[in-house]
Amino acid sequence: MEELIQLLEEIQPGVDFANSTSLIDDGELSSFDVVSIVGELEAEYDIRFRPMDIIPQNFNSAKALYELICRLKEA
Amino acid sequence: MRIFKKLLPFASGLCFFLGINMLLNYLIIPYQFPRMKIHRIETETFQDLILGTSHGSSAIDPEVLTEVTGRSSFNTAAGGQYPRDNYYLLADACRQHRPERVIIEYDPAYWISKDSFNRNARYQLDVMALSPVKLGYFKDLCFAGDIRYVLMPWFLYNDSFDRIAKNVEIKRSEAYARYDVSPFADGGQVCEINGFTPIQDKAEGDRSIPDLEFSDENERYVRINAEYFKKTLQLCEREGIEAVVVTTPVPAETLAETEPFYREAHQRMEAIAAEYDFIYLDYAWPSLGAPPEEEAFPVWESQCFSDGEGHMRISAAQKFTRLLAQELSKN
Amino acid sequence: MSFTSFEFWLLVAVCVTGYYLFPARIRWTWLLGISGLYYAAAGPGFLLYLLFAVLTAWIGGMAAVSGKKAAVALPLLLDFGMLAWLKYTNFLISCLNHFPGVTLPYLELLLPLGISFYTFQSAGYLLDVYWKRCEPERNPAKLALFISFFPQLMQGPIGRYQTLSPQLTQGHSFDDTLIWRGICRITWGLMKKIVLADNAALYVNRIFGAYTDIRGLGFQGVLMYSIQLYADFSGGIDIALGIAEMMGIRLDENFRQPFFAKTLTDFWHRWHITLGTWMKDYVFYPITLSEWMRTLRQRSRKWFGREIGKAFCIGIANVIIFVVVGIWHGPAWHYIAYGLYNGLLIAAGGFFTGSFRKWKKSLGITDQTAWFRGFRMLRTFLIVNISWFLDRSVSLGQAWQMFKDSFGSRLWSVTVIDPSDPEKCMVRFLTIAAGCAVLLTVSILSEKGKDVRGMFLKLPWWGRILLLTGAMLLCALYGNMDDGGFIYANF
């Protein structure tokens, strides 16, 4: 989880991944940021995001993203 | 009871809005010819009724017509009167005072133009007596029209607020209550009690030649106007009314520049004449090279008209009416 | 039925009254009936196209839940194929006719009312079912209501099934606050359209219509077009949202003070919002998650490095999105150029994000620095206005000609709409200026998060009536008599 937050802060500096739980809802992450993150996470964790995964609930917090990554790794 | 209390502000608001607009209509909309004309056709029977545009209202003098034909006549033609308005005027007259003959002045320039926010028609609709004809007129004129046109027609006169005091004075006068024409006397144009709106021989208008042509863009307007024209003919058939269609004279200079337009207008009317039973008298036609066997109608020079469009001056109009009346007496 | 026509408002009055007279559980059927009537009034033949869209969405939705690609691809192909056929065939023919020896005849094709909007709406539903974001609707009548709900049929907003359908089918209780809010919003929309947009249109039509004779007023033309387009489109949306709100239905917002945008990307998050979010969810993300984009991303990382490689791929996706947006606007090269202009600028911005961040840091500027915020807004406003040359012109040639001619000494003319009546022109111009001042005030309040309609509701009921009546009288006093219709009504 800390590794993920570190990676996210590298991809998107200036965003509070450690504490925020409404990254999408509050507009802290734009659609371009989401795509950047998706690209980097796919390369880092060898997973494949699907369009159905790109919903605000999965990107609103680092924790939600972590849980999504775990689900995708198991699939 | 609670719902009623909640609905009361909305009902009050609607009443207030309609009330304010009724007041503004009273203040701003002036007394105009159609109020007198419609009153007369709803209360009196005329043997000959003239329908049409401002060309018709200034070119056909009912007094001269009656003198020659011996038949009572009345001119309902007015500026802004489209075939739709002619149809509803005739339908309104037919409710209780059906004429024997109707003379429909055909101005093809109207047929190619877009009819929107029509002041004349909106006023006519208001002054017509409540009847199924008025409801039909409302449906055809306003129903799909702009909401301001329907609920706030005073906005059509938003360039003449300075006339409010004069409007109120006229509407409170006896002449207004009697549907008299005397209040029109100091306006820009006079209207006589028989509906004739004479243009003085000295009057001078815009001499420029109008730009007239049938095109793909205006074909849809032509279609709509033709439909209403045919509806008028069908009404005449049902009511046993003789129909005569007349194109009033056009200045020679205007014809020279717009010959293809008037030629096509004539051909289009001839096509309709093949389907319906009516007499068609085109006083612009002879100047367009009519065949020698047709009656030689005179060519009308520019001094007969006050403008390039073709509004006849009074002397020429009375001469023309005499000619027309003689023609009508033959048939 | 135009939003400014009497028959439309009679329909709305009947609809809202009937809605609250019916029992709650069948109110949705009343809405369906009214929507069908509204659409049939445009032309009974058009109803067939709508029914086609409903049928493909209903059957497609039931099949798409299986997760099979073909089950969702076929109905999407049919829907978009129908849209493409009706909207773009003659454009394709005109392109082919440019080739020597090719003289294909043009087809007489009528575009059904609102087809662009309801096609997108039903496509969104199909994809949401396919991606298991929602369950398929088993009742075709309820799905028909979602696709054909009449206030949004003419120009949107484009709704999402999960948020809109439950609202449509749930019967809402009468609440006079909602009626007041709805009437307030409708009146505001009518004012924007009639007083502001229709008057600005006089300038736009004159300057763009006679651009070969009236040269040099290009910037005035696009500025007036900004006013016209925003007032017209957002006015129509306000009317749609106001009507729905009176029945307790909240449609999605489509505008959020777009001219306060700091960047072109921000502008597209504030302008035609539902089109932007639709493109994001159903085009942008699927493109960026596709295999070929994945491969391109890996390769571009290798060729250009991490940052530039990322910007390159997102840039490609953006350009594709905006070309689609351009094509959606209409079958013409200048619309495609309009899309490209936006896409390329946004893509280029992506390449400089890192550099911009460094420059700002070195200059001690943050995004909150007052003058810098103002600069960004002005810069974005200028960029957007330049794009209007491409949007409003009828050809690329006209757009370029007008843009070039704008750099002359003549910048402005109040009397260009009717030089023979300068007084009337001044009245129109001042009406536009006053309207903009009011619009700006309301926009600033909204941007600061104030509930402007809430302020209206604080007035006593007679105060609200006076204000609303006054607004309608202004529409009559200062409105135009050219019935130009709504710009987006033919989409």
Coordinates of C-alpha atoms in Angstrom, one line a residue, chain B residues 45-322:
Chain B
T45 CA -74.2 41.2 -46.0
F46 CA -72.4 42.4 -49.2
Q47 CA -72.9 40.9 -52.6
D48 CA -69.3 41.4 -53.5
L49 CA -66.5 41.0 -51.0
I50 CA -62.9 41.9 -51.9
L51 CA -60.0 40.0 -50.2
G52 CA -56.3 40.6 -50.6
T53 CA -53.3 42.7 -49.8
S54 CA -52.5 46.4 -49.7
H55 CA -52.4 46.4 -53.5
G56 CA -56.1 45.3 -53.4
S57 CA -57.1 47.8 -50.7
S58 CA -55.7 50.7 -52.6
A59 CA -56.6 49.6 -56.2
I60 CA -60.2 48.6 -55.8
D61 CA -62.7 51.3 -54.9
P62 CA -66.0 49.6 -53.8
E63 CA -67.9 52.9 -54.5
V64 CA -66.9 52.7 -58.2
L65 CA -67.5 48.9 -58.3
T66 CA -71.0 49.3 -56.9
E67 CA -71.7 52.2 -59.3
V68 CA -70.9 50.1 -62.4
T69 CA -72.1 46.6 -61.2
G70 CA -75.1 47.8 -59.2
R71 CA -74.1 45.3 -56.5
S72 CA -73.2 46.2 -52.9
S73 CA -69.4 45.7 -52.2
F74 CA -66.9 45.9 -49.4
N75 CA -63.1 45.8 -49.5
T76 CA -61.5 43.8 -46.7
A77 CA -58.1 43.8 -48.3
A78 CA -55.2 45.0 -46.1
G79 CA -51.4 45.1 -45.9
G80 CA -50.0 41.9 -44.4
Q81 CA -53.0 39.8 -45.5
Y82 CA -51.8 36.4 -46.6
P83 CA -54.0 33.7 -48.2
R84 CA -54.5 32.2 -44.8
D85 CA -56.0 35.5 -43.5
N86 CA -58.2 35.8 -46.6
Y87 CA -59.5 32.3 -46.0
Y88 CA -60.5 33.1 -42.4
L89 CA -62.0 36.4 -43.2
L90 CA -64.3 34.8 -45.8
A91 CA -65.1 32.0 -43.4
D92 CA -66.0 34.5 -40.8
A93 CA -68.3 36.4 -43.2
C94 CA -69.9 33.2 -44.3
R95 CA -71.1 32.4 -40.7
Q96 CA -74.0 34.7 -41.0
H97 CA -73.5 37.1 -44.0
R98 CA -72.3 35.0 -46.9
P99 CA -71.4 37.1 -50.0
E100 CA -72.5 36.1 -53.5
R101 CA -69.1 36.8 -55.1
V102 CA -65.6 37.2 -53.8
I103 CA -62.9 39.1 -55.6
I104 CA -59.5 37.7 -54.4
E105 CA -56.6 40.0 -55.2
Y106 CA -53.6 37.8 -55.9
D107 CA -50.2 39.4 -55.1
P108 CA -47.5 36.7 -55.9
A109 CA -44.9 38.7 -54.0
Y110 CA -46.7 37.7 -50.8
W111 CA -46.7 34.0 -51.9
I112 CA -42.9 33.9 -51.9
S113 CA -42.4 35.7 -48.6
K114 CA -42.1 34.3 -45.1
D115 CA -45.1 35.1 -42.9
S116 CA -44.0 35.5 -39.4
F117 CA -44.9 37.8 -36.5
N118 CA -47.7 39.1 -38.7
R119 CA -49.2 42.2 -37.0
N120 CA -52.2 42.5 -39.3
A121 CA -53.3 38.9 -38.8
R122 CA -52.8 39.0 -35.0
Y123 CA -55.0 42.1 -34.7
Q124 CA -57.6 40.5 -36.9
L125 CA -57.7 37.4 -34.8
D126 CA -58.3 39.6 -31.7
V127 CA -61.1 41.6 -33.1
M128 CA -63.0 38.6 -34.7
A129 CA -66.0 37.5 -32.7
L130 CA -65.6 34.2 -30.8
S131 CA -66.7 31.3 -33.0
P132 CA -65.3 28.1 -34.4
V133 CA -63.8 30.2 -37.2
K134 CA -61.8 32.3 -34.7
L135 CA -60.6 29.1 -33.0
G136 CA -59.5 27.7 -36.3
Y137 CA -57.7 30.9 -37.1
F138 CA -56.0 30.8 -33.7
K139 CA -54.9 27.3 -34.3
D140 CA -53.4 28.1 -37.8
L141 CA -52.0 31.5 -36.9
C142 CA -50.7 31.2 -33.4
F143 CA -50.7 27.7 -32.0
A144 CA -47.2 26.9 -33.2
G145 CA -46.1 30.5 -33.0
D146 CA -43.9 32.4 -30.6
I147 CA -45.4 32.6 -27.1
R148 CA -44.9 36.4 -27.1
Y149 CA -47.0 36.6 -30.3
V150 CA -49.8 34.7 -28.6
L151 CA -49.8 36.1 -25.0
M152 CA -48.1 39.5 -25.5
P153 CA -49.0 40.8 -28.9
W154 CA -48.4 44.4 -27.7
F155 CA -44.7 43.6 -28.3
L156 CA -45.3 43.9 -32.1
Y157 CA -45.8 47.6 -31.5
N158 CA -42.8 48.2 -29.2
D159 CA -41.6 51.0 -31.5
S160 CA -44.7 53.1 -30.9
F161 CA -45.0 53.6 -27.1
D162 CA -45.3 57.4 -27.8
R163 CA -48.8 56.8 -29.1
I164 CA -50.2 55.4 -25.8
A165 CA -52.1 58.5 -24.8
K166 CA -53.6 58.8 -28.3
N167 CA -54.6 55.1 -28.3
V168 CA -56.4 55.5 -25.0
E169 CA -58.2 58.6 -26.2
I170 CA -59.4 56.9 -29.3
K171 CA -60.5 53.7 -27.6
R172 CA -62.6 55.8 -25.1
S173 CA -64.3 57.7 -27.9
E174 CA -67.7 57.2 -29.4
A175 CA -66.2 56.8 -32.8
Y176 CA -64.4 53.7 -31.6
A177 CA -67.5 52.3 -30.1
R178 CA -69.3 52.9 -33.4
Y179 CA -66.5 51.3 -35.4
D180 CA -66.1 54.6 -37.2
V181 CA -63.3 55.5 -39.6
S182 CA -62.8 59.1 -38.4
P183 CA -60.0 58.2 -35.9
F184 CA -57.9 57.0 -38.9
A185 CA -58.1 60.5 -40.5
D186 CA -54.9 61.9 -38.9
G187 CA -52.9 58.7 -39.3
G188 CA -50.5 58.0 -42.2
Q189 CA -53.2 56.4 -44.3
V190 CA -56.9 56.9 -44.6
C191 CA -59.5 54.2 -44.7
E192 CA -63.0 54.8 -46.0
I193 CA -66.1 53.2 -44.5
N194 CA -66.3 50.8 -47.5
G195 CA -62.8 49.5 -46.8
F196 CA -61.0 51.4 -49.6
T197 CA -57.7 52.9 -48.6
P198 CA -57.0 55.5 -51.2
I199 CA -53.5 56.8 -51.8
Q200 CA -53.5 60.4 -52.8
D201 CA -52.2 61.3 -56.3
K202 CA -49.5 63.4 -54.8
A203 CA -48.2 60.6 -52.5
E204 CA -44.7 59.5 -53.2
G205 CA -43.3 56.2 -51.9
D206 CA -40.2 54.0 -52.4
R207 CA -39.6 53.8 -56.2
S208 CA -37.0 50.9 -56.0
I209 CA -37.9 47.8 -57.9
P210 CA -38.5 44.8 -55.5
D211 CA -36.3 41.8 -55.8
L212 CA -38.8 39.0 -56.8
E213 CA -38.1 35.4 -57.8
F214 CA -39.5 31.9 -57.2
S215 CA -36.6 29.8 -55.7
D216 CA -36.0 26.6 -53.8
E217 CA -35.7 28.6 -50.6
N218 CA -39.1 30.2 -50.9
E219 CA -40.9 27.2 -52.4
R220 CA -42.1 26.1 -49.0
Y221 CA -43.8 29.5 -48.4
V222 CA -45.4 29.2 -51.9
R223 CA -46.7 25.8 -51.0
I224 CA -48.3 27.0 -47.7
N225 CA -49.9 30.0 -49.4
A226 CA -51.2 27.9 -52.3
E227 CA -52.8 25.5 -49.8
Y228 CA -54.8 28.3 -48.1
F229 CA -55.7 29.8 -51.5
K230 CA -57.2 26.4 -52.5
K231 CA -59.0 26.2 -49.2
T232 CA -60.6 29.5 -50.0
L233 CA -61.7 28.2 -53.4
Q234 CA -63.1 25.1 -51.7
L235 CA -65.0 27.2 -49.3
C236 CA -66.5 29.2 -52.2
E237 CA -67.6 26.0 -53.8
R238 CA -69.2 24.7 -50.6
E239 CA -71.0 28.0 -50.0
G240 CA -72.0 28.6 -53.6
I241 CA -69.9 31.8 -53.9
E242 CA -68.6 32.9 -57.3
A243 CA -64.8 33.4 -57.2
V244 CA -62.8 35.9 -59.2
V245 CA -59.0 36.1 -58.9
V246 CA -57.4 39.4 -59.8
T247 CA -53.8 40.5 -60.1
T248 CA -53.9 44.3 -59.9
P249 CA -51.7 46.3 -62.4
V250 CA -48.0 46.4 -61.9
P251 CA -45.8 49.5 -63.0
A252 CA -44.3 49.0 -66.4
E253 CA -40.8 49.6 -65.0
T254 CA -41.2 47.0 -62.4
L255 CA -42.5 44.5 -64.9
A256 CA -39.6 45.1 -67.2
E257 CA -37.2 44.0 -64.4
T258 CA -39.3 41.2 -62.9
E259 CA -40.9 39.8 -66.0
P260 CA -39.8 36.1 -65.3
F261 CA -41.4 36.3 -61.9
Y262 CA -44.8 37.6 -63.0
R263 CA -44.8 35.3 -65.9
E264 CA -44.2 32.3 -63.6
A265 CA -46.8 33.6 -61.1
H266 CA -49.3 33.8 -63.9
Q267 CA -48.5 30.2 -65.0
R268 CA -48.9 28.9 -61.5
M269 CA -52.3 30.5 -61.1
E270 CA -53.3 29.1 -64.5
A271 CA -52.4 25.6 -63.2
I272 CA -54.7 26.1 -60.2
A273 CA -57.4 27.5 -62.4
A274 CA -57.4 24.2 -64.3
E275 CA -58.4 22.4 -61.1
Y276 CA -60.9 24.9 -59.7
D277 CA -63.7 26.9 -61.1
F278 CA -63.0 30.6 -61.1
I279 CA -62.3 33.6 -63.3
Y280 CA -58.7 34.8 -63.4
L281 CA -58.0 38.4 -64.5
D282 CA -54.3 39.2 -64.5
Y283 CA -53.9 42.9 -65.2
A284 CA -50.1 42.4 -65.2
W285 CA -50.3 39.7 -67.9
P286 CA -50.9 41.7 -71.1
S287 CA -47.7 43.7 -70.5
L288 CA -45.9 40.3 -70.4
G289 CA -46.8 39.6 -74.0
A290 CA -50.2 38.0 -73.8
P291 CA -51.4 36.3 -77.0
P292 CA -53.2 38.8 -79.4
E293 CA -56.6 37.1 -78.9
E294 CA -56.7 38.0 -75.2
E295 CA -58.3 41.3 -74.2
A296 CA -55.9 44.1 -74.5
F297 CA -55.6 45.5 -71.0
P298 CA -53.8 48.8 -70.8
V299 CA -50.2 49.1 -69.7
W300 CA -49.9 51.1 -66.5
E301 CA -47.2 53.7 -66.3
S302 CA -45.3 54.6 -63.2
Q303 CA -47.3 57.8 -62.5
C304 CA -50.3 55.7 -61.8
F305 CA -48.5 54.3 -58.7
S306 CA -47.0 55.8 -55.6
D307 CA -44.2 53.3 -55.5
G308 CA -42.2 50.7 -57.4
E309 CA -44.2 47.8 -55.8
G310 CA -47.5 48.8 -57.4
H311 CA -49.7 50.6 -55.0
M312 CA -52.1 52.6 -57.2
R313 CA -52.9 56.3 -56.7
I314 CA -56.5 57.1 -56.3
S315 CA -57.2 58.4 -59.8
A316 CA -55.6 55.4 -61.4
A317 CA -57.3 53.1 -58.9
Q318 CA -60.7 54.4 -59.7
K319 CA -60.0 54.1 -63.4
F320 CA -58.8 50.5 -62.8
T321 CA -61.9 49.6 -60.7
R322 CA -64.2 50.9 -63.5

